[in-house]
PDB file of C-alpha atoms and ligand atoms in Angstrom:
ATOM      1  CA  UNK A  10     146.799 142.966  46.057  1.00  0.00           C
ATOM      2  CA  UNK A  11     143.113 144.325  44.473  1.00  0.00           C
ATOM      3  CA  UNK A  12     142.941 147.888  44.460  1.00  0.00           C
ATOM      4  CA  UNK A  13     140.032 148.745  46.265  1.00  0.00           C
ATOM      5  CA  UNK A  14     137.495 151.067  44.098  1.00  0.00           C
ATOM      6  CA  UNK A  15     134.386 153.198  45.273  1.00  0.00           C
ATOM      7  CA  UNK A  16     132.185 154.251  42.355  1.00  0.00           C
ATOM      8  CA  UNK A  17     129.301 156.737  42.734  1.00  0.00           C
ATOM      9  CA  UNK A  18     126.218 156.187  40.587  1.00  0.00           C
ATOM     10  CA  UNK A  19     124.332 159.029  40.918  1.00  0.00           C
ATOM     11  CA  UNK A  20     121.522 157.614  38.884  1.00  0.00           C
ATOM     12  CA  UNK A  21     119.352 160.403  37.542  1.00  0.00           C
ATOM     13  CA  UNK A  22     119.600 162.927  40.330  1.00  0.00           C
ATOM     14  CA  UNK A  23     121.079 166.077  40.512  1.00  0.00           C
ATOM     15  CA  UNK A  24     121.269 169.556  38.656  1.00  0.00           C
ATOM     16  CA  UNK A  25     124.793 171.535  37.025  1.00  0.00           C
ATOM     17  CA  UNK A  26     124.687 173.595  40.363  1.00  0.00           C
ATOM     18  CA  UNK A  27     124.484 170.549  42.594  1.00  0.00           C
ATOM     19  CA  UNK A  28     126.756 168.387  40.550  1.00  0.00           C
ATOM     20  CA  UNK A  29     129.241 171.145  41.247  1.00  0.00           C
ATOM     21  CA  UNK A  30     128.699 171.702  44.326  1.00  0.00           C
ATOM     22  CA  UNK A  31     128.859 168.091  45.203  1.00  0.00           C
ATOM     23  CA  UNK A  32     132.036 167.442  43.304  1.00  0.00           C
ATOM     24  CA  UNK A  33     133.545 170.658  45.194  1.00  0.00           C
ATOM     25  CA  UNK A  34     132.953 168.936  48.179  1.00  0.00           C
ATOM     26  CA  UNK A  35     134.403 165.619  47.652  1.00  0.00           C
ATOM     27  CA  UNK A  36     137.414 167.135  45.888  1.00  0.00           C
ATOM     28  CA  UNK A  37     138.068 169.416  49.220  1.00  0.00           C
ATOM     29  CA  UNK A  38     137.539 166.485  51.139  1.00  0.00           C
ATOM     30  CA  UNK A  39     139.490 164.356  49.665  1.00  0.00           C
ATOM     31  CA  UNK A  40     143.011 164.075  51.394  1.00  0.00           C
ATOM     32  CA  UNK A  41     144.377 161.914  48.827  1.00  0.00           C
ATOM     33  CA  UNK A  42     142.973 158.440  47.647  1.00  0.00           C
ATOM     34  CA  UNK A  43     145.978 156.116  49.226  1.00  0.00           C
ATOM     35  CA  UNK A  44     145.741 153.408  46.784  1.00  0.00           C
ATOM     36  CA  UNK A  45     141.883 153.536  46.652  1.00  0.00           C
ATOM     37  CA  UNK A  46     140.569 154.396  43.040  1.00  0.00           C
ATOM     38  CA  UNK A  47     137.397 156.511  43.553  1.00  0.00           C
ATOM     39  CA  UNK A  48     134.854 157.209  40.873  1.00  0.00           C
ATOM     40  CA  UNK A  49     131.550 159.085  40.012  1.00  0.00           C
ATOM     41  CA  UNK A  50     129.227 158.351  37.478  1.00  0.00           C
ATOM     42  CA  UNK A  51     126.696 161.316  36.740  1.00  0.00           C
ATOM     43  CA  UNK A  52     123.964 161.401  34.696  1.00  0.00           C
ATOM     44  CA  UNK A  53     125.558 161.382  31.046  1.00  0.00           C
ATOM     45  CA  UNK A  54     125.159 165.025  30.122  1.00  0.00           C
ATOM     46  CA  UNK A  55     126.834 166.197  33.337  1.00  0.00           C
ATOM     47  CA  UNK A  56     129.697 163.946  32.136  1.00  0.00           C
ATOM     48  CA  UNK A  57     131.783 167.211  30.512  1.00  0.00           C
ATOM     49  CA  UNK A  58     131.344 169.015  33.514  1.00  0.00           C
ATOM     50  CA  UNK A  59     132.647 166.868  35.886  1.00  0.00           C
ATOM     51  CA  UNK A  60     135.367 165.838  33.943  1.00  0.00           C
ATOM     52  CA  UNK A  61     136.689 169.678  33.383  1.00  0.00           C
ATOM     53  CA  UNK A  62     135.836 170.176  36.983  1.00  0.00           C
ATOM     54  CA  UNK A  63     137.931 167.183  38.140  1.00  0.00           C
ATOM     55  CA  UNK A  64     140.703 167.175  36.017  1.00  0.00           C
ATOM     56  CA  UNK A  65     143.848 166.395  37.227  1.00  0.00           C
ATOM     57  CA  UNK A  66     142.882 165.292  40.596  1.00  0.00           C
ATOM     58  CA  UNK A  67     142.815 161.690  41.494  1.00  0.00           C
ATOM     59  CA  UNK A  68     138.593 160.673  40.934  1.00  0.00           C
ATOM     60  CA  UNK A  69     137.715 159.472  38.099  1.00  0.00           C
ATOM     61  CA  UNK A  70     134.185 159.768  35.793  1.00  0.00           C
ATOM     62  CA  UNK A  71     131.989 157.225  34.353  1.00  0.00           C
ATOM     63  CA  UNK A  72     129.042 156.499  32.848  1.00  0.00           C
ATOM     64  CA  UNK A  73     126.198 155.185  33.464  1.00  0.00           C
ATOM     65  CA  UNK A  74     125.502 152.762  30.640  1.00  0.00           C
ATOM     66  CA  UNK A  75     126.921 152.987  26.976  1.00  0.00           C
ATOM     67  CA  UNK A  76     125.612 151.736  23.610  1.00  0.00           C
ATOM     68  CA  UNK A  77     125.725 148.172  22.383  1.00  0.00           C
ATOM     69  CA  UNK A  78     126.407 149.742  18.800  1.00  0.00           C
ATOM     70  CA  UNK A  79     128.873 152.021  17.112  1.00  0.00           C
ATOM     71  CA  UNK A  80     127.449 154.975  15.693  1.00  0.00           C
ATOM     72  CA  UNK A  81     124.093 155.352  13.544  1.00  0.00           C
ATOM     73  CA  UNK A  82     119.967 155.919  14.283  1.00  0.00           C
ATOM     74  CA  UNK A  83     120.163 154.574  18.138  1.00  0.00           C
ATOM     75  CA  UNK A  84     117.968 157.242  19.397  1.00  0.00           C
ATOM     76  CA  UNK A  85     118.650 157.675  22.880  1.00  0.00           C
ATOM     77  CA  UNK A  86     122.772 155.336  23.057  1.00  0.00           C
ATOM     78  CA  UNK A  87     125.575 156.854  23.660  1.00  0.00           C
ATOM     79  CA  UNK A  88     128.593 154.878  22.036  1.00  0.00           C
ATOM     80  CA  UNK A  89     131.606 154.106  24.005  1.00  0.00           C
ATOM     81  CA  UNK A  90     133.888 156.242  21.717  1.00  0.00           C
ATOM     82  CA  UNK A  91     132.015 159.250  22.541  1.00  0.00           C
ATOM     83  CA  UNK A  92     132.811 158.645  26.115  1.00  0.00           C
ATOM     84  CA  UNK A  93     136.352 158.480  26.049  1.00  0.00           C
ATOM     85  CA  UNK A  94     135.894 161.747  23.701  1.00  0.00           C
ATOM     86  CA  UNK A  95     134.927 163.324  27.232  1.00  0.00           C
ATOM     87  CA  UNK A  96     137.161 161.263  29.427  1.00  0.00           C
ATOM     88  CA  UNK A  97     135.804 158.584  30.763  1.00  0.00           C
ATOM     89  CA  UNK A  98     137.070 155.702  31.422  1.00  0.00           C
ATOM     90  CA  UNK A  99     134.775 153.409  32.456  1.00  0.00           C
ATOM     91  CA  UNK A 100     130.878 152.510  32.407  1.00  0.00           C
ATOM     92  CA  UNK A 101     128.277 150.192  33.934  1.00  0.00           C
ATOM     93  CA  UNK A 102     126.464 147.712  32.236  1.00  0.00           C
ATOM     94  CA  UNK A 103     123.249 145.857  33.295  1.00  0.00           C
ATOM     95  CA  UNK A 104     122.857 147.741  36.239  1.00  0.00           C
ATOM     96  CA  UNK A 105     119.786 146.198  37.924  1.00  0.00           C
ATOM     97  CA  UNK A 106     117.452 149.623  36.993  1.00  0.00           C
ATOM     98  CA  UNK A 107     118.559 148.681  33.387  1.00  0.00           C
ATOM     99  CA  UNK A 108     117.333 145.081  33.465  1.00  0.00           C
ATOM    100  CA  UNK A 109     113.963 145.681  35.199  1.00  0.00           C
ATOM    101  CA  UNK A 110     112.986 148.796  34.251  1.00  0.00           C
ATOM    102  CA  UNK A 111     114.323 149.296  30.645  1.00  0.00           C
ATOM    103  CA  UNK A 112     114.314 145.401  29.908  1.00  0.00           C
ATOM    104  CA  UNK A 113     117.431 144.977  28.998  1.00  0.00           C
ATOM    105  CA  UNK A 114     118.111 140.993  28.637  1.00  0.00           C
ATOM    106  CA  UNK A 115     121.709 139.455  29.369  1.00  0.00           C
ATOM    107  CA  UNK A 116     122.620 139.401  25.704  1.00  0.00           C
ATOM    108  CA  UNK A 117     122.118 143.328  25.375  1.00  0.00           C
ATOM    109  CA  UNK A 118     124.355 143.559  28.268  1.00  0.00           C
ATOM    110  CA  UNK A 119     126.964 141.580  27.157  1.00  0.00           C
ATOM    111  CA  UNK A 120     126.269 143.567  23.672  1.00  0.00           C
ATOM    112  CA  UNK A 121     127.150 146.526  25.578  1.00  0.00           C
ATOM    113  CA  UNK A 122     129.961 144.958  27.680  1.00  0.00           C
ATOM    114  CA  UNK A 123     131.875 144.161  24.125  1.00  0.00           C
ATOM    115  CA  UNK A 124     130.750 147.190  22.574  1.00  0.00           C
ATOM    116  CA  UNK A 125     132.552 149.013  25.677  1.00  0.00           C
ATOM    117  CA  UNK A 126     135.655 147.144  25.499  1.00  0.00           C
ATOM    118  CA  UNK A 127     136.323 147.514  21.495  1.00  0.00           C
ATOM    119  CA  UNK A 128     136.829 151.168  22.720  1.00  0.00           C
ATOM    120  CA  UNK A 129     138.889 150.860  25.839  1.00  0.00           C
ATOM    121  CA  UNK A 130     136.117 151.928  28.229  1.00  0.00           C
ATOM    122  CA  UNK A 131     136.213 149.486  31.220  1.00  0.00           C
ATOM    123  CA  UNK A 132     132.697 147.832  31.473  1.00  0.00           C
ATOM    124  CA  UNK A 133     131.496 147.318  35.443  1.00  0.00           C
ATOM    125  CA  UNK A 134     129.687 144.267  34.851  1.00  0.00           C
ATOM    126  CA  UNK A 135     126.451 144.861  37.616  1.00  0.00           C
ATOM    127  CA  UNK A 136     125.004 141.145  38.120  1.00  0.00           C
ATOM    128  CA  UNK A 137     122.528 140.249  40.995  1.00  0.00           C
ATOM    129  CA  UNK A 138     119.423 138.394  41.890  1.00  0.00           C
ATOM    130  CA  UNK A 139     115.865 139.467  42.870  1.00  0.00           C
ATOM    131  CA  UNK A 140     114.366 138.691  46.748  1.00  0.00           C
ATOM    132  CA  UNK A 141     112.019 136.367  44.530  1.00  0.00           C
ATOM    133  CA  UNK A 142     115.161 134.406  43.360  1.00  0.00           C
ATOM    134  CA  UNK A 143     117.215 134.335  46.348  1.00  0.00           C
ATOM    135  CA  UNK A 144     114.247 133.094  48.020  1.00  0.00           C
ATOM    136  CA  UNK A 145     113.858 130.640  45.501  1.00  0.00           C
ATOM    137  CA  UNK A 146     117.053 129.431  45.900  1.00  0.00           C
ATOM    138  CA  UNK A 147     117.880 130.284  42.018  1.00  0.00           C
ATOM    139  CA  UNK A 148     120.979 133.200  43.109  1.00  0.00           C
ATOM    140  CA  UNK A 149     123.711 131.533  41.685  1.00  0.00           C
ATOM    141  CA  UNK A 150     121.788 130.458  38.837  1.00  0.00           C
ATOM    142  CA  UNK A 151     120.910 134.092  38.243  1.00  0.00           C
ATOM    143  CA  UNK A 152     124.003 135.359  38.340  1.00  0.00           C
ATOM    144  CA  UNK A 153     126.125 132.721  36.617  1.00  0.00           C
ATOM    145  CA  UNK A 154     123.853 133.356  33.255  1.00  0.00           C
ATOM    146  CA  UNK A 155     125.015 137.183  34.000  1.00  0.00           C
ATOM    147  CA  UNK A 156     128.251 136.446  33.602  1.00  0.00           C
ATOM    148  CA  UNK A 157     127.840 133.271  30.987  1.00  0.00           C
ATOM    149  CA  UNK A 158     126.017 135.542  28.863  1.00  0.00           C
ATOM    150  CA  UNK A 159     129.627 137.952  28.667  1.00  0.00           C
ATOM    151  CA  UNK A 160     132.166 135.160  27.688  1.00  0.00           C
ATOM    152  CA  UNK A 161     129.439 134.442  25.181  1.00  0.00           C
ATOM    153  CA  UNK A 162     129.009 137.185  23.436  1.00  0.00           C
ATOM    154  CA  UNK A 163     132.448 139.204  24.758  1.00  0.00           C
ATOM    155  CA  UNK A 164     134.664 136.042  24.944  1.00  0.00           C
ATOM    156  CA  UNK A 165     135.926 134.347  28.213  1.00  0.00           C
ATOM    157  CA  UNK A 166     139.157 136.191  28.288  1.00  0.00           C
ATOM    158  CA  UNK A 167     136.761 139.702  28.442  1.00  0.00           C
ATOM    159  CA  UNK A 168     135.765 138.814  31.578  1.00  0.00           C
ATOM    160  CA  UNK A 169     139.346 139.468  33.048  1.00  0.00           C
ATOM    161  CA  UNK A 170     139.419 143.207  31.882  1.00  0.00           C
ATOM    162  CA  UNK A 171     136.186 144.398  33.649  1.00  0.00           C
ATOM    163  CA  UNK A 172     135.169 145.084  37.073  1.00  0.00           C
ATOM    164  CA  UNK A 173     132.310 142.962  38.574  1.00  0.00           C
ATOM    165  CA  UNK A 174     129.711 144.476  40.997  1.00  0.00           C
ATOM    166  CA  UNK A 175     127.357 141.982  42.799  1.00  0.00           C
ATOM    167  CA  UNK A 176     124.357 144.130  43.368  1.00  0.00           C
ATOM    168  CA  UNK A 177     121.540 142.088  45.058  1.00  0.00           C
ATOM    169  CA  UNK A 178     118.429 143.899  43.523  1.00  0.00           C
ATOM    170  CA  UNK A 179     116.568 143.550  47.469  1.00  0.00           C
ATOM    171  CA  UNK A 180     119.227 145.482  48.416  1.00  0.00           C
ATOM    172  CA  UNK A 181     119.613 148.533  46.175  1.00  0.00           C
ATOM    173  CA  UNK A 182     117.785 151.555  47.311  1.00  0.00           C
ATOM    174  CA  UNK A 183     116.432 149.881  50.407  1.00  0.00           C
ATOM    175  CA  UNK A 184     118.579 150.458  53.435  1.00  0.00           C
ATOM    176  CA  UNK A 185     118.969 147.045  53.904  1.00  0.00           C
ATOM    177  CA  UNK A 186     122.478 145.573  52.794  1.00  0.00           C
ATOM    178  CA  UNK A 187     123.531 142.328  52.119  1.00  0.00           C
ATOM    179  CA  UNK A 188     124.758 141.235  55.555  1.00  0.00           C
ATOM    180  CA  UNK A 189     129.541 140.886  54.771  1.00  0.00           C
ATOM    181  CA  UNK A 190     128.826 137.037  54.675  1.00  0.00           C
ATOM    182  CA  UNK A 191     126.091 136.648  52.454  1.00  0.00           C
ATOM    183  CA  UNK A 192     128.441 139.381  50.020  1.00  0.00           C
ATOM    184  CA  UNK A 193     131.184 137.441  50.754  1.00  0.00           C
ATOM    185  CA  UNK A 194     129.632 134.190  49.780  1.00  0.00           C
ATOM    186  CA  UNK A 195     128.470 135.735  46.213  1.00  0.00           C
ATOM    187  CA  UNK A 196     131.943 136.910  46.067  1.00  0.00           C
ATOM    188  CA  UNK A 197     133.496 133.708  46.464  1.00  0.00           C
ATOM    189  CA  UNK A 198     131.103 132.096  43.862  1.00  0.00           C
ATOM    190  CA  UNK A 199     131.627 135.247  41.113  1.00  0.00           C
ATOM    191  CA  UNK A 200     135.183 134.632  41.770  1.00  0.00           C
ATOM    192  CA  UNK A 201     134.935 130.626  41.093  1.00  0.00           C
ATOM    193  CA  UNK A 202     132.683 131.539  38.027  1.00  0.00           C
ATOM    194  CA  UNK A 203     135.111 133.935  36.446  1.00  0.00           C
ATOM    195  CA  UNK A 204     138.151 130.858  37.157  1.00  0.00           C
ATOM    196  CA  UNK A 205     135.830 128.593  35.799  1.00  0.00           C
ATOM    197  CA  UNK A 206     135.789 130.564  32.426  1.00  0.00           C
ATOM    198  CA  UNK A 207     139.916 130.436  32.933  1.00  0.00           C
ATOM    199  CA  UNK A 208     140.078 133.908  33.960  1.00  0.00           C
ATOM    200  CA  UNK A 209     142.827 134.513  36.640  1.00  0.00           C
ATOM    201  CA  UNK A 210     140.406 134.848  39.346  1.00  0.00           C
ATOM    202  CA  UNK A 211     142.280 136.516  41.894  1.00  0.00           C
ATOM    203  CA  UNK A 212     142.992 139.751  39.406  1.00  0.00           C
ATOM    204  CA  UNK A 213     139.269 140.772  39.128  1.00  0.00           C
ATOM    205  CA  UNK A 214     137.875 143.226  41.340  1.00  0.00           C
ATOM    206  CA  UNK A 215     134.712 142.550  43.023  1.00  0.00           C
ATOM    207  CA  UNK A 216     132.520 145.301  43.871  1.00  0.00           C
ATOM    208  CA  UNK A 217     129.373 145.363  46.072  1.00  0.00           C
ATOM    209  CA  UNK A 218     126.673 147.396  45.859  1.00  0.00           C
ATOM    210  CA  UNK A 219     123.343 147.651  47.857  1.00  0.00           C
ATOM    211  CA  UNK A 220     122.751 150.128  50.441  1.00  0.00           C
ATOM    212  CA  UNK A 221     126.443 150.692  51.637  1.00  0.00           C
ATOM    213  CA  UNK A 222     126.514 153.402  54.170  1.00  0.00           C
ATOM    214  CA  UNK A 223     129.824 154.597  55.658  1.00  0.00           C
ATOM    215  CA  UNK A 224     128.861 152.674  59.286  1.00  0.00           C
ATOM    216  CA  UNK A 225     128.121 148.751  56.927  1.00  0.00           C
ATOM    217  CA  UNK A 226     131.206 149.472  54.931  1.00  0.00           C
ATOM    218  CA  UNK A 227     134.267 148.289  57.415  1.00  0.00           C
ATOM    219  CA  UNK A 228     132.902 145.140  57.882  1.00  0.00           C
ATOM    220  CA  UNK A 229     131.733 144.474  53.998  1.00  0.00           C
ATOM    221  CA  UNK A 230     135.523 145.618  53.193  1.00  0.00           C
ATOM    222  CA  UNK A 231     137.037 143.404  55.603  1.00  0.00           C
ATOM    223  CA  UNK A 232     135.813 140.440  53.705  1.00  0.00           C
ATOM    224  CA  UNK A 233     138.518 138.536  51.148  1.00  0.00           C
ATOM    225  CA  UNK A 234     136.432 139.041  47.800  1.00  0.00           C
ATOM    226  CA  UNK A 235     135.223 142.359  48.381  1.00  0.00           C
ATOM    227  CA  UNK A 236     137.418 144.660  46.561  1.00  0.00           C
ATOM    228  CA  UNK A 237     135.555 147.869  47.456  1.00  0.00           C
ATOM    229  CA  UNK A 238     131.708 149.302  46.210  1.00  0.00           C
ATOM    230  CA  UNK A 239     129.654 150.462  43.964  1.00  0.00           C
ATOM    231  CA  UNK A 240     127.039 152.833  45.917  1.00  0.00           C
ATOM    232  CA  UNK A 241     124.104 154.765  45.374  1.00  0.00           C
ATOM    233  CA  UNK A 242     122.244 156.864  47.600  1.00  0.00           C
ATOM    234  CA  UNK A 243     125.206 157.600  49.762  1.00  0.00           C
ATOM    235  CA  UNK A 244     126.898 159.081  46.927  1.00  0.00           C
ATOM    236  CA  UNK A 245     124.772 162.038  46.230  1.00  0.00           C
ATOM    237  CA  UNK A 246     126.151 162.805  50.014  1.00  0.00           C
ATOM    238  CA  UNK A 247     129.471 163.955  49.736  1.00  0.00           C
ATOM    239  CA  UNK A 248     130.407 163.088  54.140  1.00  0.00           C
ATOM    240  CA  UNK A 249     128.687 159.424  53.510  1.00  0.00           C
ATOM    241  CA  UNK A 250     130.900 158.945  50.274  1.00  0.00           C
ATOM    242  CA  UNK A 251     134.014 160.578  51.852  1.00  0.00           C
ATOM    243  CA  UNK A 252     133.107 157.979  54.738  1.00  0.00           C
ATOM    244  CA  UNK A 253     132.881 155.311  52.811  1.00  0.00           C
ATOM    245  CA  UNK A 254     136.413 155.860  50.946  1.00  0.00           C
ATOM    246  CA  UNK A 255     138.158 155.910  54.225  1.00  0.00           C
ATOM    247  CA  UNK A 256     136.877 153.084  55.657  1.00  0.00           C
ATOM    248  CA  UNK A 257     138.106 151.844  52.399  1.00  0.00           C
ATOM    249  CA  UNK A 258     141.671 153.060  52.901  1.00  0.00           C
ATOM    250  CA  UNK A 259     141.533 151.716  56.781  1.00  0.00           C
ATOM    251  CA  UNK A 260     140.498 148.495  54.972  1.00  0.00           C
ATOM    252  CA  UNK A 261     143.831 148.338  53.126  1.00  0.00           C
ATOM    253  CA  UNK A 262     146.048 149.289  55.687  1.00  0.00           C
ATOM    254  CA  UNK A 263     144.178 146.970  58.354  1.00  0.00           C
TER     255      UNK A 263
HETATM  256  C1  LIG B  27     123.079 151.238  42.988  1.00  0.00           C
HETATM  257  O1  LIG B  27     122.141 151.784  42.461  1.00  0.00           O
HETATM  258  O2  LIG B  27     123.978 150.747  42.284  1.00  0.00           O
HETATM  259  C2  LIG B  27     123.122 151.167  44.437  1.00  0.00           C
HETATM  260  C3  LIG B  27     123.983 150.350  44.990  1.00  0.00           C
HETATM  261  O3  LIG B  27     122.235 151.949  45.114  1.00  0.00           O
HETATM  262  P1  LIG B  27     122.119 152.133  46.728  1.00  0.00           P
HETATM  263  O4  LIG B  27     123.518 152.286  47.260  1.00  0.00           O
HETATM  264  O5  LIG B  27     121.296 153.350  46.913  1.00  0.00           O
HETATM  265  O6  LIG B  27     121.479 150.899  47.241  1.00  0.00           O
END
């Protein structure tokens, strides 16, 4: 069985006193994790912070992005060894704001995905399509170039050591999720595109991400291929994150 995982991305919000605060209160509310991995990804130079302030306890930190490069003039990168210098242990790559607002193509994703890997940082692969695409009718087109573009440039046996999140872009910061069977079905298809590039499908979690709240989480958990979430907004709000790691755990036990 997939362990489920809930990841925070805070995106660029926050301050050290909230970050503390806000890490205070999901470390008080946390009565254990039963066999759900739960993560937060701050902005990168509250990273140390939140590392010292959650050390030894069960919820991990990542990043938000790391460098496609090693070291050298990369204004700006972070490399993936000088995350696991401060304890993280994972990152996202391609996250949606990435590709749109930064322009980052699928080859400077993958670029990053390796680039994480080489360094034992677990890359969370975000892939998704635009409304303009689903309506289109292009979505698994979209998202099978995502991943394509990683056994590329990573090699097809990367793709088993990551963590996929299917983010539909219409549905990130909106309030309106992907209904459980429209996830589901992009589940099912990442799942068949990772088998198709001979990685053992059923090992790979699955993430979703796009306006998960604590009341559209049961029902996007109880689907087969959905292997927990990657969530925004609700994160910066410690009840709606707590909320959304126990209907995680109910998931399990259900
Ligand atoms: C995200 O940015 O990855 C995300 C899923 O955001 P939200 O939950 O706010 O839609």
């Amino acid at each position: 069985m997939r362990r489920p995982l809930i990841a925070g991305n805070w995106k660029m919000h926050g301050s050290r006193g909230t970050v503390r605060a806000l890490l205070t209160a999901l470390r008080d509310g946390l009565d254990g994790t039963d066999g759900v991995d739960v993560m937060v990804l701050p902005p990168a130079i509250y990273i140390p912070d939140a590392v010292r302030q959650l050390d030894g306890g069960p919820v991990r930190v990542g990043a938000q992005n790391v460098a496609d490069q090693e070291q050298g003039a990369f204004t700006g990168e972070i490399a993936a060894d000088m995350l696991t210098d401060f304890g993280c242990t994972h990152a996202l790559v391609g996250h949606s704001e990435r590709r749109s607002l930064y322009g980052e193509s699928d080859a400077l994703v993958a670029a990053r995905f390796a680039a994480a890997q080489r360094h034992g940082v677990t890359p969370i692969l975000c892939v998704g399509e635009t409304l303009q695409e689903r309506e289109s009718g292009a979505t698994e087109t979209v998202v099978a170039a995502q991943i394509d573009a990683v056994a590329d440039v990573a090699g097809r046996e990367a793709l088993a050591d990551a963590v996929v999140a299917y983010e539909p872009v219409w549905a990130i910061g909106t309030g309106v999720s992907a209904s459980p069977e429209q996830a589901q079905g992009m589940h099912a298809f990442i799942r068949a595109r990772l088998a198709h590039h001979g990685v053992s499908a059923t090992a790979v979690r699955l993430l979703y991400g796009g306006s998960v709240k604590p009341d559209s989480a049961a029902e996007l958990f109880a689907q087969p291929d959905i292997d927990g979430a990657l969530v925004g907004g609700a994160s910066l709000k410690a009840d709606d994150f707590l909320g959304i790691i126990a209907r995680a755990r109910e998931a399990r036990v259900s």
